[in-house]
Coordinates of C-alpha atoms (C1' of nucleotides) in Angstrom, one line a residue:
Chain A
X103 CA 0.0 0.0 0.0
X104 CA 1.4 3.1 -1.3
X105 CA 1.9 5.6 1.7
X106 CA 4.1 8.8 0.8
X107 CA 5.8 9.7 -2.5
X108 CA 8.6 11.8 -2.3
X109 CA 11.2 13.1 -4.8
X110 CA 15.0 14.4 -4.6
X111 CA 16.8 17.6 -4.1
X112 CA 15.7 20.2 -6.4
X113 CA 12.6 21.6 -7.0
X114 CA 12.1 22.0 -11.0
X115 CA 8.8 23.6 -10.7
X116 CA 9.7 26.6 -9.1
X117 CA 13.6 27.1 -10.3
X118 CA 15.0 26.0 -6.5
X119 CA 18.4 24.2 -6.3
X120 CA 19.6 23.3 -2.8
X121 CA 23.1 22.4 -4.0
X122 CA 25.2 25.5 -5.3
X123 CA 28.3 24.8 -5.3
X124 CA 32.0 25.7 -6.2
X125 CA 35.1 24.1 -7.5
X126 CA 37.7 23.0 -5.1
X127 CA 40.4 25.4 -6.1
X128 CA 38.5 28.3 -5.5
X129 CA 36.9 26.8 -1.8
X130 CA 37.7 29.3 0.7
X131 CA 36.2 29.6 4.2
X132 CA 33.8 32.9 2.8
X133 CA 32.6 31.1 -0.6
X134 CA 31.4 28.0 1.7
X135 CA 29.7 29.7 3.9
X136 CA 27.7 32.3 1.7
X137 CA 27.0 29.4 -0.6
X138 CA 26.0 27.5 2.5
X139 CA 23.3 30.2 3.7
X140 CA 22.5 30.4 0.1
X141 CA 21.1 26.2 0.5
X142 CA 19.6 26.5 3.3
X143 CA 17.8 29.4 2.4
X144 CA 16.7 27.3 -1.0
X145 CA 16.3 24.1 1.3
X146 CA 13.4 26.4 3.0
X147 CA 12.1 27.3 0.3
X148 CA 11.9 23.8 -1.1
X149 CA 9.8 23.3 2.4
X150 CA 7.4 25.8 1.2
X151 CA 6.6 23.9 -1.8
X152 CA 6.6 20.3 -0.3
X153 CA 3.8 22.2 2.3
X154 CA 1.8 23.6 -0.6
X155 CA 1.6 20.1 -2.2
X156 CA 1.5 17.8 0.4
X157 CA 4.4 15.6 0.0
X158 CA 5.9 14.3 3.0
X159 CA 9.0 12.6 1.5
X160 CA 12.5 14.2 0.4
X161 CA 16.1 13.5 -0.1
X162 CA 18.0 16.3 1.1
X163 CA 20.9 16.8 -1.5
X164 CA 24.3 16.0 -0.4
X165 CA 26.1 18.9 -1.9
X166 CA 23.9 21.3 0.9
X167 CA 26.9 21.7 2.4
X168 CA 29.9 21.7 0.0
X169 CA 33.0 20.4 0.4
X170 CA 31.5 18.9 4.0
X171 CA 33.7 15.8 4.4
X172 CA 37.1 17.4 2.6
X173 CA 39.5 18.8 4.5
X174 CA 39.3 22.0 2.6
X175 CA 36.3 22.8 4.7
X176 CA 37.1 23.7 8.3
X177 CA 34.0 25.6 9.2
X178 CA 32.5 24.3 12.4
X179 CA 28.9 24.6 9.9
X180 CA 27.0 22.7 12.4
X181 CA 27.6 25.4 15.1
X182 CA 27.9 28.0 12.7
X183 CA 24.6 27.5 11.2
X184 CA 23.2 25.5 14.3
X185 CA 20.2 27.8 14.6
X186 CA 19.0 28.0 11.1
X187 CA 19.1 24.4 10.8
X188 CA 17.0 23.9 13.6
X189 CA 14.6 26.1 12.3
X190 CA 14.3 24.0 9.5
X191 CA 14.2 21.2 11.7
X192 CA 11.4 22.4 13.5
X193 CA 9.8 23.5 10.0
X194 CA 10.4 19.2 8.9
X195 CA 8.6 18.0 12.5
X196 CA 5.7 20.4 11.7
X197 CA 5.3 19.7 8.6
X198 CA 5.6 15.5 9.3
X199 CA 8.1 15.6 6.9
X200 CA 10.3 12.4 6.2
X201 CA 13.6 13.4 5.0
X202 CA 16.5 11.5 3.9
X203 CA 20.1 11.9 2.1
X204 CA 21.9 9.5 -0.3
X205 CA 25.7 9.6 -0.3
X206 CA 27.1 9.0 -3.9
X207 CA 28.7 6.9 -5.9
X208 CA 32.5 7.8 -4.1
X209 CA 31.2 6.7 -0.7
X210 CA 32.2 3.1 -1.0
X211 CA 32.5 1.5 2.6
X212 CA 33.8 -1.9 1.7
X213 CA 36.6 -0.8 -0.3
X214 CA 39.9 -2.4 0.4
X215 CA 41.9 0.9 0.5
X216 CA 41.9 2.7 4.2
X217 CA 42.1 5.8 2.8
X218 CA 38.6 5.4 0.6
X219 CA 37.0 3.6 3.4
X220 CA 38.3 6.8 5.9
X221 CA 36.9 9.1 3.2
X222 CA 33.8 7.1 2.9
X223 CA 33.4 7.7 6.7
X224 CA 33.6 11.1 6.9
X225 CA 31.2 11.4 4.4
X226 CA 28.8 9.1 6.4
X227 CA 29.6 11.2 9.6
X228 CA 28.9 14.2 7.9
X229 CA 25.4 12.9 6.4
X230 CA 24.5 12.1 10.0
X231 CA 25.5 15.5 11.2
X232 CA 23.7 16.9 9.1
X233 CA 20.6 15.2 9.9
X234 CA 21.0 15.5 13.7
X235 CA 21.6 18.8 13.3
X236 CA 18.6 18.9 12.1
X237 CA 17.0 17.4 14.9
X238 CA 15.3 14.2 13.3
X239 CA 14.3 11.1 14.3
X240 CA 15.8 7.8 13.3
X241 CA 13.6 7.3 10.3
X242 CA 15.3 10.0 8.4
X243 CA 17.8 7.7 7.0
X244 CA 21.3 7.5 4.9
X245 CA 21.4 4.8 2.1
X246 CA 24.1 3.8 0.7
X247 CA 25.2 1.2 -1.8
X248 CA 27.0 -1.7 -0.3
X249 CA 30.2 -1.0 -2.9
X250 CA 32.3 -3.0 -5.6
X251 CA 33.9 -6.6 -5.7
X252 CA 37.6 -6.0 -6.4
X253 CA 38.0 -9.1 -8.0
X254 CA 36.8 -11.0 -5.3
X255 CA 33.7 -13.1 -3.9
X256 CA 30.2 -11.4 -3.2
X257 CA 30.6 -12.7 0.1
X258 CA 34.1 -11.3 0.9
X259 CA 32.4 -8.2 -0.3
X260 CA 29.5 -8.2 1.9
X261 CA 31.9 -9.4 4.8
X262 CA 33.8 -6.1 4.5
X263 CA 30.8 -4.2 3.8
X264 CA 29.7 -5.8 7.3
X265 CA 32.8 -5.1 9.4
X266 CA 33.4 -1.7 8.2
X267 CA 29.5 -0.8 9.1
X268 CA 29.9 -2.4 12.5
X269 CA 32.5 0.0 13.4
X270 CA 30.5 3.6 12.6
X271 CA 29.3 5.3 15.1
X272 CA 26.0 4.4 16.3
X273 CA 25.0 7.7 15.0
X274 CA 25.4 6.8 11.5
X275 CA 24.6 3.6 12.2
X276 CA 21.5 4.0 13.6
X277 CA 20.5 5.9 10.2
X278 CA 22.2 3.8 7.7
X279 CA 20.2 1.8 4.9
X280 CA 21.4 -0.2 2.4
X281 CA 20.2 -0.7 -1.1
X282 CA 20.1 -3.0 -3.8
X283 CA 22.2 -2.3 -7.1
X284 CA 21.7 -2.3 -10.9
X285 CA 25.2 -4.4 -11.8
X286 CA 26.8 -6.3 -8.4
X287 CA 24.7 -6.9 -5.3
X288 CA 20.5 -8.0 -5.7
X289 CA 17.7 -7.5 -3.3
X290 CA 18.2 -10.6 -1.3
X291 CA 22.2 -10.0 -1.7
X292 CA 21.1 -7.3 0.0
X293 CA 18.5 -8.0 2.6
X294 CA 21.2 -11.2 4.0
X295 CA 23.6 -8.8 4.6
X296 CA 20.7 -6.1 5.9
X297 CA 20.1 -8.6 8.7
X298 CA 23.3 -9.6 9.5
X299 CA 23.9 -5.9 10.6
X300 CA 20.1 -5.1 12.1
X301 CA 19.8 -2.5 9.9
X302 CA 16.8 -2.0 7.1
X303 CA 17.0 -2.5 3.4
X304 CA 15.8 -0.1 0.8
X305 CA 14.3 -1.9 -2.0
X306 CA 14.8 0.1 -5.5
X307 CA 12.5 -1.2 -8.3
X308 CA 14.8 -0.3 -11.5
X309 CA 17.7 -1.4 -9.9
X310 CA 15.8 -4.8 -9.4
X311 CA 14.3 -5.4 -12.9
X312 CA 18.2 -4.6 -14.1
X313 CA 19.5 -7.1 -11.3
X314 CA 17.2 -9.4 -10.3
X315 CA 17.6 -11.4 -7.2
X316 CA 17.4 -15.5 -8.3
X317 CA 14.3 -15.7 -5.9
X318 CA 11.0 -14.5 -6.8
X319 CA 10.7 -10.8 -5.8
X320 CA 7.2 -11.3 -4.4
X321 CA 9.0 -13.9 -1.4
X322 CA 11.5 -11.2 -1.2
X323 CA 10.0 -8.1 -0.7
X324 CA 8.3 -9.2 2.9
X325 CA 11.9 -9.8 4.2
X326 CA 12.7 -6.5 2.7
X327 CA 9.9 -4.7 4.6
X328 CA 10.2 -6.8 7.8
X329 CA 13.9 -5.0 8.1
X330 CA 12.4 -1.9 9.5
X331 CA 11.8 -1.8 12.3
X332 CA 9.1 0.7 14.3
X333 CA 12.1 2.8 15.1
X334 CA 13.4 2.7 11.8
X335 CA 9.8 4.1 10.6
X336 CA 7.9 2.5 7.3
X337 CA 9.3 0.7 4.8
X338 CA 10.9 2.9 1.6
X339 CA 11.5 2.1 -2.1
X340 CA 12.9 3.9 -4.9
X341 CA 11.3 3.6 -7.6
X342 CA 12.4 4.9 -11.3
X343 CA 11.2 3.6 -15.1
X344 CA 13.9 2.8 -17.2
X345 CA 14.7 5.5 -19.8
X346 CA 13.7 4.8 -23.1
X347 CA 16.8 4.0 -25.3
X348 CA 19.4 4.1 -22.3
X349 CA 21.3 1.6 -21.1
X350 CA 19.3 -0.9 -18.8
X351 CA 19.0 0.9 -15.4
X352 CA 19.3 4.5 -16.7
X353 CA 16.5 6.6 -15.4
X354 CA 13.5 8.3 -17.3
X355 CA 12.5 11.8 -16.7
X356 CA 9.2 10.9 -15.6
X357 CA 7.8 7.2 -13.8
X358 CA 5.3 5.6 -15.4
X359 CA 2.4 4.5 -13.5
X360 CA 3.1 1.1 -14.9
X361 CA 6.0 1.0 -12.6
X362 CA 4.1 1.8 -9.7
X363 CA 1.5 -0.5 -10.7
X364 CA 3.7 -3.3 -10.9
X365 CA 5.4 -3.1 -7.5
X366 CA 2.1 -2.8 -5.7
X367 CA 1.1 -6.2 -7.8
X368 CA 4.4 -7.6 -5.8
X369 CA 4.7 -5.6 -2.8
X370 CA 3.1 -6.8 0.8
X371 CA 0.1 -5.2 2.0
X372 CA 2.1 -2.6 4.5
X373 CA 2.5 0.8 3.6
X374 CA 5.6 2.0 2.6
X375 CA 7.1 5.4 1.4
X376 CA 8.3 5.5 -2.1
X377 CA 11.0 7.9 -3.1
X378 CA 10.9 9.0 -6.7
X379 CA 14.3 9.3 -8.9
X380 CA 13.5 10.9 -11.8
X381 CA 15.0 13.6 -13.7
X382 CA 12.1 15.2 -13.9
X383 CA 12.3 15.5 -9.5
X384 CA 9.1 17.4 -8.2
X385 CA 7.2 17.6 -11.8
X386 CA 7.4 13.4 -11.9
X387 CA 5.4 13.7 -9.0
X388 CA 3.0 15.6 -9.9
X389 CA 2.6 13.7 -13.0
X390 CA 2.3 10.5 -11.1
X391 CA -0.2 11.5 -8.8
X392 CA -2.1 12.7 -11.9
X393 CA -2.6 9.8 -13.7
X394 CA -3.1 7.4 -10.6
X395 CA -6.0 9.5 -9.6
X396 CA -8.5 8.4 -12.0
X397 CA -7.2 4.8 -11.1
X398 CA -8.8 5.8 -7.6
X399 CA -5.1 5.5 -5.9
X400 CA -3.9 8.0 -3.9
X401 CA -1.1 8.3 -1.3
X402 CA -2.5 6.9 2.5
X403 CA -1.5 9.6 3.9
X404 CA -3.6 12.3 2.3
X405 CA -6.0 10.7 3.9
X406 CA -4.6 12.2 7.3
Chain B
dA126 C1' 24.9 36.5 -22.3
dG127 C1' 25.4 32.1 -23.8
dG128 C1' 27.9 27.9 -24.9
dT129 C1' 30.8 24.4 -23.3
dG130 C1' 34.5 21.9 -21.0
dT131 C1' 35.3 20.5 -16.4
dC132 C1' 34.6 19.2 -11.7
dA133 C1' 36.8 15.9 -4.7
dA134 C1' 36.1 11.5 -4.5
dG135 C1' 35.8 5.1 -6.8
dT136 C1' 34.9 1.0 -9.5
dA137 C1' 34.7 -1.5 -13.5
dT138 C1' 34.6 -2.0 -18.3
dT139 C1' 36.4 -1.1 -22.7
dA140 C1' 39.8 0.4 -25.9
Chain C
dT182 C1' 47.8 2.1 -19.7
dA183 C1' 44.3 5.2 -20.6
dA184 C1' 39.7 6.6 -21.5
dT185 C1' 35.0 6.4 -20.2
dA186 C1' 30.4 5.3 -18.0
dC187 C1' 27.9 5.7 -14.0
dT188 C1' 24.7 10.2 -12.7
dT189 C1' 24.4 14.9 -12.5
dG190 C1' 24.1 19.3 -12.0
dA191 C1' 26.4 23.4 -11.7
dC192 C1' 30.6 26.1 -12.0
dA193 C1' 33.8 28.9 -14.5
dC194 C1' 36.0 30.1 -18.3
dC195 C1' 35.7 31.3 -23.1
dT196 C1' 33.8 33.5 -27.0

DNA sequence: AGGTGTCAAGTATTA
DNA sequence: TAATACTTGACACCT
């Protein structure tokens, strides 16, 4: 049962990025912070718009603070900008808000180097920062990807992917999620190595029907949604249609109802929050609700 | 002002 | 060994 949908970052519709940025070699202590009060102040605005139209799911980019987990940035941003981020806190609670981040593709915590998996938790620390700062509860989570094989075994893989998670701080910990992957590591990869760490799995659809799992999904996805727990909040999937022409896995501008339809044919009863990632962000959304409302399907929580 | 090459970071594939 | 895709937008330099 579809609960929220949610989409990512900017908001297309109205021109708001929350990610300006600047190149490294021009980083100083000044250009961070004035491109810092520059997201935020976007990030609040994006609130605006999430209010006006209901939606009560979001990924917070990762590039709202830039430079956040490289050395080149020294400012204290938390303190710095403590107040204004729990204003925006505050803003999230009231508006009953679920926000999450994403890390990229360079946070890899079961690398063999140190130095990638240092960098890779710094990153982490800083995602969880970030969203203590702004004062959320533990269902505002981090999801990551659970990294590469470097010639190896899945399992090795996973193993280090394990060990390397046991040791974060429970602050991260408590927030991290991991997700199945178009090329290496498949839903029930995934949910094996999920449990083995207590922590929940987000299921993405594309990544699925480019990597499917040898099981059938539909015996899957129950294990996938019995790793939240209550604390963890409801279940969340991704959910993307493959763009036309791409290369399998490459996402559309828009998702197709179809998509939807199809994982609700699959997916348990419970309600879960689905997070779409589509190029298209906020006007996806839009679209989506649009033509599943003459199917007579709406988001539960409207309802409330 | 607009067009375009480039950008912190990793991994894996291809040439 | 080197280039490139992934995904991705946004900067920054050039015309």
């Amino acid at each position: 049962m579809l609960a929220r949908l949610g989409f990512v970052a900017s908001v297309l519709s109205e021109g708001i990025t929350t990610s300006r940025a600047c190149r490294l070699s021009n980083a100083t202590g000044d250009r961070l912070r004035a491109l810092i009060a520059e997201n935020l102040a976007a990030l609040e605005r994006a609130l605006a718009f999430l209010e006006r139209h209901h939606i009560r799911l979001y990924r917070i980019t990762s590039n709202l603070i830039p430079f956040a987990s490289h050395p080149v940035n020294t400012i204290a941003w938390w303190d710095e900008f403590g107040p204004a981020l729990r204003r925006l806190g505050t803003r999230i609670r009231d508006l009953g808000l679920r926000v999450s981040t994403h890390p990229g593709q360079y946070t890899v915590l079961n690398s063999p180097h140190e130095p990638i998996v240092r960098n890779a938790i710094a990153e982490l620390v800083y995602h969880a920062r970030l969203l203590d700062a702004l004062g959320t509860d533990a269902t505002s989570k981090i999801v990551v990807h659970t990294g590469g094989l470097y010639g190896g075994s899945k399992p090795d893989a996973l193993d280090r992917f394990c060990g390397n998670a046991r040791a974060l701080p429970d602050a991260v910990l408590r927030r991290l999620v991991i997700e199945n992957d178009d090329r290496l590591f498949d839903a029930d990869e995934v949910v094996r190595a999920a449990r083995a760490l207590g922590i929940p799995v987000v299921f993405d659809w594309l990544h699925h029907l480019a990597n499917p799992c040898r099981r059938a999904i539909g015996d899957v996805l129950p294990e996938i949604f019995d790793t939240w727990t209550a604390a963890d909040g409801r279940p969340k999937v991704h959910l993307s249609s493959q763009a036309a022409g791409g290369r399998p896995g490459a996402h559309a501008g828009f998702v197709a109802a179809a998509d939807l339809l199809a994982l609700l044919q699959v997916a348990p009863d419970d309600p879960f929050d689905c997070m779409l990632e589509a190029k298209e962000k906020d006007r996806a959304l839009i679209r989506l609700r649009a033509e599943l409302a003459p199917l007579g399907l709406r988001e539960l929580d409207l309802e409330a």
